[in-house]
CSV table of C-alpha atoms in Angstrom, one decimal:
chain,number,residue,atom,x,y,z
A,164,UNK,CA,24.8,-20.4,10.4
A,165,UNK,CA,25.2,-19.9,14.1
A,166,UNK,CA,22.3,-17.0,15.4
A,167,UNK,CA,24.3,-13.5,15.3
A,168,UNK,CA,22.6,-10.9,18.0
A,169,UNK,CA,23.5,-8.2,16.2
A,170,UNK,CA,21.7,-8.6,13.0
A,171,UNK,CA,18.5,-9.2,14.8
A,172,UNK,CA,19.6,-5.1,15.0
A,173,UNK,CA,17.1,-2.8,13.7
A,174,UNK,CA,18.6,-1.4,10.5
A,175,UNK,CA,17.4,-0.6,6.8
A,176,UNK,CA,17.5,-3.6,5.5
A,177,UNK,CA,15.3,-5.2,8.1
A,178,UNK,CA,12.8,-2.9,6.7
A,179,UNK,CA,13.6,-3.5,3.2
A,180,UNK,CA,12.7,-7.0,4.2
A,181,UNK,CA,9.6,-5.8,5.6
A,182,UNK,CA,8.8,-4.1,2.7
A,183,UNK,CA,9.5,-6.9,0.2
A,184,UNK,CA,7.7,-9.1,1.5
A,185,UNK,CA,4.4,-6.6,2.1
A,186,UNK,CA,4.8,-5.8,-1.2
A,187,UNK,CA,4.9,-9.7,-2.4
A,188,UNK,CA,2.0,-9.5,-0.8
A,189,UNK,CA,-0.5,-7.1,-2.9
A,190,UNK,CA,1.1,-8.5,-4.8
A,191,UNK,CA,-0.8,-12.2,-5.0
A,192,UNK,CA,-3.4,-10.9,-4.1
A,193,UNK,CA,-3.7,-8.8,-7.6
A,194,UNK,CA,-2.4,-11.8,-9.4
A,195,UNK,CA,-5.0,-14.0,-8.1
A,196,UNK,CA,-7.8,-12.6,-6.1
A,197,UNK,CA,-11.1,-12.1,-8.6
A,198,UNK,CA,-13.1,-9.3,-7.0
A,199,UNK,CA,-12.0,-5.9,-8.4
A,200,UNK,CA,-12.1,-4.1,-4.9
A,201,UNK,CA,-10.1,-6.7,-2.8
A,202,UNK,CA,-7.2,-6.2,-6.2
A,203,UNK,CA,-7.5,-2.4,-5.9
A,204,UNK,CA,-7.2,-2.7,-2.3
A,205,UNK,CA,-4.0,-5.2,-2.7
A,206,UNK,CA,-2.7,-2.3,-5.0
A,207,UNK,CA,-2.8,-0.1,-2.1
A,208,UNK,CA,-0.9,-2.5,-0.1
A,209,UNK,CA,2.0,-2.7,-2.6
A,210,UNK,CA,1.9,1.7,-2.3
A,211,UNK,CA,2.0,1.2,0.9
A,212,UNK,CA,5.3,-1.2,1.0
A,213,UNK,CA,6.8,1.0,-1.4
A,214,UNK,CA,5.9,3.7,0.9
A,215,UNK,CA,7.5,2.4,4.0
A,216,UNK,CA,11.3,1.6,1.8
A,217,UNK,CA,10.6,5.8,0.7
A,218,UNK,CA,11.3,6.8,4.1
A,219,UNK,CA,13.9,4.4,5.4
A,220,UNK,CA,15.8,5.1,2.4
A,221,UNK,CA,15.3,8.3,3.7
A,222,UNK,CA,15.7,8.4,7.1
A,223,UNK,CA,19.3,6.7,6.1
A,224,UNK,CA,20.2,9.1,4.0
A,225,UNK,CA,19.2,12.2,6.8
A,226,UNK,CA,17.0,13.9,4.4
A,227,UNK,CA,13.2,14.8,3.7
A,228,UNK,CA,13.5,14.3,0.4
A,229,UNK,CA,11.8,10.9,0.7
A,230,UNK,CA,9.7,12.2,2.5
A,231,UNK,CA,8.0,14.2,0.2
A,232,UNK,CA,7.9,11.6,-2.4
A,233,UNK,CA,5.4,9.0,-0.3
A,234,UNK,CA,3.4,12.3,0.2
A,235,UNK,CA,3.3,12.6,-4.0
A,236,UNK,CA,2.2,8.8,-3.9
A,237,UNK,CA,-0.6,9.2,-1.4
A,238,UNK,CA,-1.8,11.6,-3.4
A,239,UNK,CA,-2.2,9.5,-6.4
A,240,UNK,CA,-3.3,6.5,-4.5
A,241,UNK,CA,-6.4,8.3,-3.1
A,242,UNK,CA,-6.9,9.4,-6.0
A,243,UNK,CA,-6.0,6.0,-8.0
A,244,UNK,CA,-8.8,4.6,-5.6
A,245,UNK,CA,-11.4,7.1,-6.4
A,246,UNK,CA,-11.6,6.6,-10.3
A,247,UNK,CA,-11.1,2.4,-9.6
A,248,UNK,CA,-13.5,2.8,-6.8
A,249,UNK,CA,-15.9,4.5,-9.8
A,250,UNK,CA,-15.2,2.4,-12.4
A,251,UNK,CA,-15.8,-0.6,-9.7
A,252,UNK,CA,-19.6,0.8,-9.4
A,253,UNK,CA,-20.5,1.3,-13.3
A,254,UNK,CA,-19.5,-2.0,-13.7
A,255,UNK,CA,-21.8,-3.4,-11.2
A,256,UNK,CA,-24.6,-1.3,-12.8
A,257,UNK,CA,-23.9,-3.3,-15.4
A,258,UNK,CA,-23.0,-7.0,-14.4
A,259,UNK,CA,-24.9,-6.7,-10.9
A,260,UNK,CA,-20.8,-8.2,-9.2
A,261,UNK,CA,-17.7,-6.1,-9.6
A,262,UNK,CA,-15.7,-10.2,-11.0
A,263,UNK,CA,-12.7,-8.8,-12.7
A,264,UNK,CA,-13.6,-10.7,-16.0
A,265,UNK,CA,-16.5,-8.9,-16.9
A,266,UNK,CA,-14.1,-5.9,-17.2
A,267,UNK,CA,-13.3,-7.8,-21.6
A,268,UNK,CA,-16.7,-6.5,-21.6
A,269,UNK,CA,-15.5,-2.5,-21.5
A,270,UNK,CA,-14.1,-2.2,-24.8
A,271,UNK,CA,-16.9,0.1,-27.5
B,279,UNK,CA,20.5,-6.3,23.5
B,280,UNK,CA,17.6,-5.7,21.2
B,281,UNK,CA,16.3,-2.4,22.7
B,282,UNK,CA,12.3,-0.7,22.6
B,283,UNK,CA,12.5,0.5,19.6
B,284,UNK,CA,13.8,-2.6,17.8
B,285,UNK,CA,11.0,-4.7,19.2
B,286,UNK,CA,8.6,-2.3,18.8
B,287,UNK,CA,10.1,-2.8,15.3
B,288,UNK,CA,9.0,-6.4,15.1
B,289,UNK,CA,5.8,-6.3,17.2
B,290,UNK,CA,4.8,-3.7,14.3
B,291,UNK,CA,6.3,-5.6,11.5
B,292,UNK,CA,4.6,-8.5,12.4
B,293,UNK,CA,1.0,-7.3,12.7
B,294,UNK,CA,1.3,-5.0,9.4
B,295,UNK,CA,2.4,-8.2,7.3
B,296,UNK,CA,-0.3,-11.2,9.4
B,297,UNK,CA,-3.1,-8.6,9.0
B,298,UNK,CA,-1.8,-8.0,5.3
B,299,UNK,CA,-2.0,-11.5,4.2
B,300,UNK,CA,-5.6,-11.6,5.8
B,301,UNK,CA,-6.5,-8.9,2.9
B,302,UNK,CA,-4.9,-11.7,0.0
B,303,UNK,CA,-6.9,-14.4,2.1
B,304,UNK,CA,-10.4,-13.7,3.2
B,305,UNK,CA,-13.1,-14.2,1.7
B,306,UNK,CA,-15.2,-11.9,2.6
B,307,UNK,CA,-14.5,-8.6,1.0
B,308,UNK,CA,-15.2,-6.5,4.4
B,309,UNK,CA,-12.6,-8.5,6.3
B,310,UNK,CA,-9.7,-7.9,3.6
B,311,UNK,CA,-11.0,-3.9,4.1
B,312,UNK,CA,-11.1,-4.4,8.2
B,313,UNK,CA,-7.6,-6.1,8.3
B,314,UNK,CA,-6.6,-2.9,5.4
B,315,UNK,CA,-7.1,-0.8,8.5
B,316,UNK,CA,-5.3,-2.5,10.4
B,317,UNK,CA,-2.0,-2.5,8.5
B,318,UNK,CA,-2.6,0.8,7.7
B,319,UNK,CA,-2.2,1.9,11.2
B,320,UNK,CA,1.5,-0.2,11.7
B,321,UNK,CA,1.9,1.6,9.0
B,322,UNK,CA,1.7,4.1,9.9
B,323,UNK,CA,3.5,3.5,13.5
B,324,UNK,CA,6.0,2.2,11.4
B,325,UNK,CA,6.8,5.4,9.9
B,326,UNK,CA,6.5,6.5,13.7
B,327,UNK,CA,10.0,4.7,14.7
B,328,UNK,CA,12.1,6.0,11.7
B,329,UNK,CA,11.2,9.5,13.2
B,330,UNK,CA,8.3,10.1,9.9
B,331,UNK,CA,6.5,12.0,12.5
B,332,UNK,CA,3.6,13.9,9.4
B,333,UNK,CA,4.2,11.2,7.2
B,334,UNK,CA,2.7,8.3,9.9
B,335,UNK,CA,-0.5,11.8,11.1
B,336,UNK,CA,-0.9,11.9,6.4
B,337,UNK,CA,-1.5,8.0,6.4
B,338,UNK,CA,-3.4,7.1,9.9
B,339,UNK,CA,-5.7,10.3,8.5
B,340,UNK,CA,-5.6,9.8,4.2
B,341,UNK,CA,-5.4,5.6,4.3
B,342,UNK,CA,-6.4,4.6,7.5
B,343,UNK,CA,-9.8,7.2,7.1
B,344,UNK,CA,-10.5,8.3,4.3
B,345,UNK,CA,-9.3,5.6,1.7
B,346,UNK,CA,-10.8,2.4,3.8
B,347,UNK,CA,-13.8,4.7,4.9
B,348,UNK,CA,-14.6,4.9,1.4
B,349,UNK,CA,-13.8,1.2,0.4
B,350,UNK,CA,-15.9,0.3,3.4
B,351,UNK,CA,-19.0,2.7,1.9
B,352,UNK,CA,-18.2,1.2,-2.4
B,353,UNK,CA,-18.8,-3.1,-0.3
B,354,UNK,CA,-21.6,-1.6,1.6
B,355,UNK,CA,-23.2,-0.5,-2.0
B,356,UNK,CA,-22.3,-3.4,-3.4
B,357,UNK,CA,-25.1,-6.8,-1.8
B,358,UNK,CA,-21.6,-10.0,-2.5
B,359,UNK,CA,-22.9,-12.3,-0.5
B,360,UNK,CA,-23.2,-14.3,-3.6
B,361,UNK,CA,-19.5,-13.3,-4.9
B,362,UNK,CA,-18.3,-17.3,-4.8
B,363,UNK,CA,-14.8,-17.5,-7.2
B,364,UNK,CA,-13.4,-15.2,-4.0
B,365,UNK,CA,-9.8,-16.7,-5.9
B,366,UNK,CA,-8.4,-17.2,-10.0
B,367,UNK,CA,-8.9,-21.2,-11.0
B,368,UNK,CA,-6.5,-23.0,-13.0
B,369,UNK,CA,-3.8,-25.0,-11.4
B,370,UNK,CA,-1.0,-24.1,-13.9
B,371,UNK,CA,-1.8,-20.4,-13.7
B,372,UNK,CA,-2.0,-20.0,-10.5
B,373,UNK,CA,1.2,-22.2,-10.1
B,374,UNK,CA,3.1,-19.9,-12.4
B,375,UNK,CA,2.0,-16.4,-10.0
B,376,UNK,CA,2.5,-18.1,-6.8
B,377,UNK,CA,6.3,-19.0,-8.1
B,378,UNK,CA,6.4,-16.2,-10.0
B,379,UNK,CA,5.8,-14.2,-6.9
B,380,UNK,CA,8.4,-16.1,-5.0
B,381,UNK,CA,11.5,-15.5,-7.2
B,382,UNK,CA,10.6,-11.5,-6.8
B,383,UNK,CA,11.2,-12.2,-3.3
B,384,UNK,CA,14.0,-13.7,-3.1
B,385,UNK,CA,16.0,-12.0,-5.8
B,386,UNK,CA,14.5,-9.1,-3.7
B,387,UNK,CA,16.3,-10.8,-0.4
B,388,UNK,CA,19.2,-11.5,-1.8
B,389,UNK,CA,19.5,-8.4,-3.5
B,390,UNK,CA,18.7,-6.5,0.0
B,391,UNK,CA,21.0,-9.0,2.1
B,392,UNK,CA,23.8,-8.7,0.0
B,393,UNK,CA,24.0,-5.0,-0.3
B,394,UNK,CA,22.6,-3.7,3.0
B,395,UNK,CA,23.2,-6.2,5.3
B,396,UNK,CA,26.4,-5.0,6.5
B,397,UNK,CA,25.1,-1.6,6.8
B,398,UNK,CA,25.0,-0.3,10.3
B,399,UNK,CA,21.7,0.6,11.8
B,400,UNK,CA,20.5,3.9,12.4
B,401,UNK,CA,23.0,6.6,12.6
B,402,UNK,CA,20.9,8.7,15.6
B,403,UNK,CA,19.9,12.0,14.4
B,404,UNK,CA,21.3,15.4,15.7
B,405,UNK,CA,18.7,16.3,18.9
B,406,UNK,CA,17.4,19.5,16.9
B,407,UNK,CA,16.1,17.3,14.2
B,408,UNK,CA,14.6,14.3,16.4
B,409,UNK,CA,11.7,17.4,17.1
B,410,UNK,CA,9.1,16.6,14.8
B,411,UNK,CA,8.4,20.4,14.7
B,412,UNK,CA,11.9,21.0,13.1
B,413,UNK,CA,11.8,17.6,10.9
B,414,UNK,CA,7.6,19.0,9.6
B,415,UNK,CA,8.7,22.3,9.1
B,416,UNK,CA,12.3,21.3,6.8
B,417,UNK,CA,9.3,18.4,4.5
B,418,UNK,CA,7.5,21.4,4.7
B,419,UNK,CA,10.4,24.0,3.2
B,420,UNK,CA,11.2,21.4,1.2
B,421,UNK,CA,8.0,20.8,0.0
B,422,UNK,CA,6.9,24.6,-1.5
B,423,UNK,CA,10.5,25.0,-2.7
B,424,UNK,CA,12.5,22.3,-4.4
B,425,UNK,CA,8.7,20.2,-5.1
B,426,UNK,CA,6.3,23.3,-5.9
B,427,UNK,CA,6.4,22.3,-9.4
B,428,UNK,CA,5.1,19.1,-8.8
B,429,UNK,CA,3.2,20.4,-6.2
B,430,UNK,CA,1.0,22.0,-8.3
B,431,UNK,CA,0.7,19.0,-10.7
B,432,UNK,CA,-0.4,17.2,-8.0
B,433,UNK,CA,-3.1,19.7,-7.6
B,434,UNK,CA,-4.4,19.7,-10.8
B,435,UNK,CA,-4.6,16.1,-11.8
B,436,UNK,CA,-6.6,15.9,-8.0
B,437,UNK,CA,-9.3,18.6,-10.2
B,438,UNK,CA,-8.5,16.1,-13.5
B,439,UNK,CA,-9.5,12.8,-10.9
B,440,UNK,CA,-12.6,14.6,-9.4
B,441,UNK,CA,-14.6,15.7,-12.0
B,442,UNK,CA,-13.3,12.4,-14.5
B,443,UNK,CA,-15.3,10.4,-11.5
B,444,UNK,CA,-18.4,12.2,-11.2
B,445,UNK,CA,-18.3,11.6,-14.9
B,446,UNK,CA,-17.8,8.1,-14.9
B,447,UNK,CA,-20.5,7.8,-12.2
B,448,UNK,CA,-22.7,9.5,-13.9
B,449,UNK,CA,-22.7,7.1,-16.8
B,450,UNK,CA,-26.2,5.0,-17.9
B,451,UNK,CA,-25.9,4.3,-21.4
B,452,UNK,CA,-23.9,1.9,-23.3
B,453,UNK,CA,-23.1,-0.6,-26.4
B,454,UNK,CA,-23.3,-3.6,-23.5
B,455,UNK,CA,-26.1,-5.2,-21.6
B,456,UNK,CA,-25.7,-7.6,-18.6
B,457,UNK,CA,-27.8,-10.1,-20.5
């Protein structure tokens, strides 16, 4: 396939490729890491990837509705980080470690 | 010919991808948190290249500021030097996870390529809309008229979250013991 210089001009598809790559990185982290705090960080990474595609579509459609959605996603992400870290602190107080396998002892 | 905006996108995208991979791969959680800061900052720059200046500012303040400080503070609270089992074990399990991620990436990439690769680049915004004051005013208008109910619900949710986080951190008892 010959390299088309027009394909390097940045458009909507480039932003979507970047967004899906970042999302996959975050997903790999959530699946493969054992540290709860790093898992929360990777969830933030995935939310950021989704925000990129929201903003790209909002710019593409020339509407501000996507930006409002990003505003809400950011609020939810901050709240989720607060609760997740509070849970991690609770688990750490009990088991002196934040490995994800200790979360299965939380029942009851 | 590539414009300077295109170069800016490629630079910021490369930085965010490299440091996003760093978040996943570094064994020390503090390095992951620092990589996360750089990723957030470059994502804010990407929002800037899309003319979403207010969202770029909020990204810098909320993510690169508040959320990451929260992460680093909790990491300092724990002493995780002895953390050894960084990644999950099992060749088959990890292979399935990698394969699933690869399949999802392939599906997303093919879909984007088939649907949006022929789209033209972004149309330049009308001169009035490129002014950041006008864009922010539009955003605020739609936030406080069309989306006012969601906005209020988010406020209540934040209150509930604050109470819940305080309650969680006050829990001392429980039915299980570490030993």
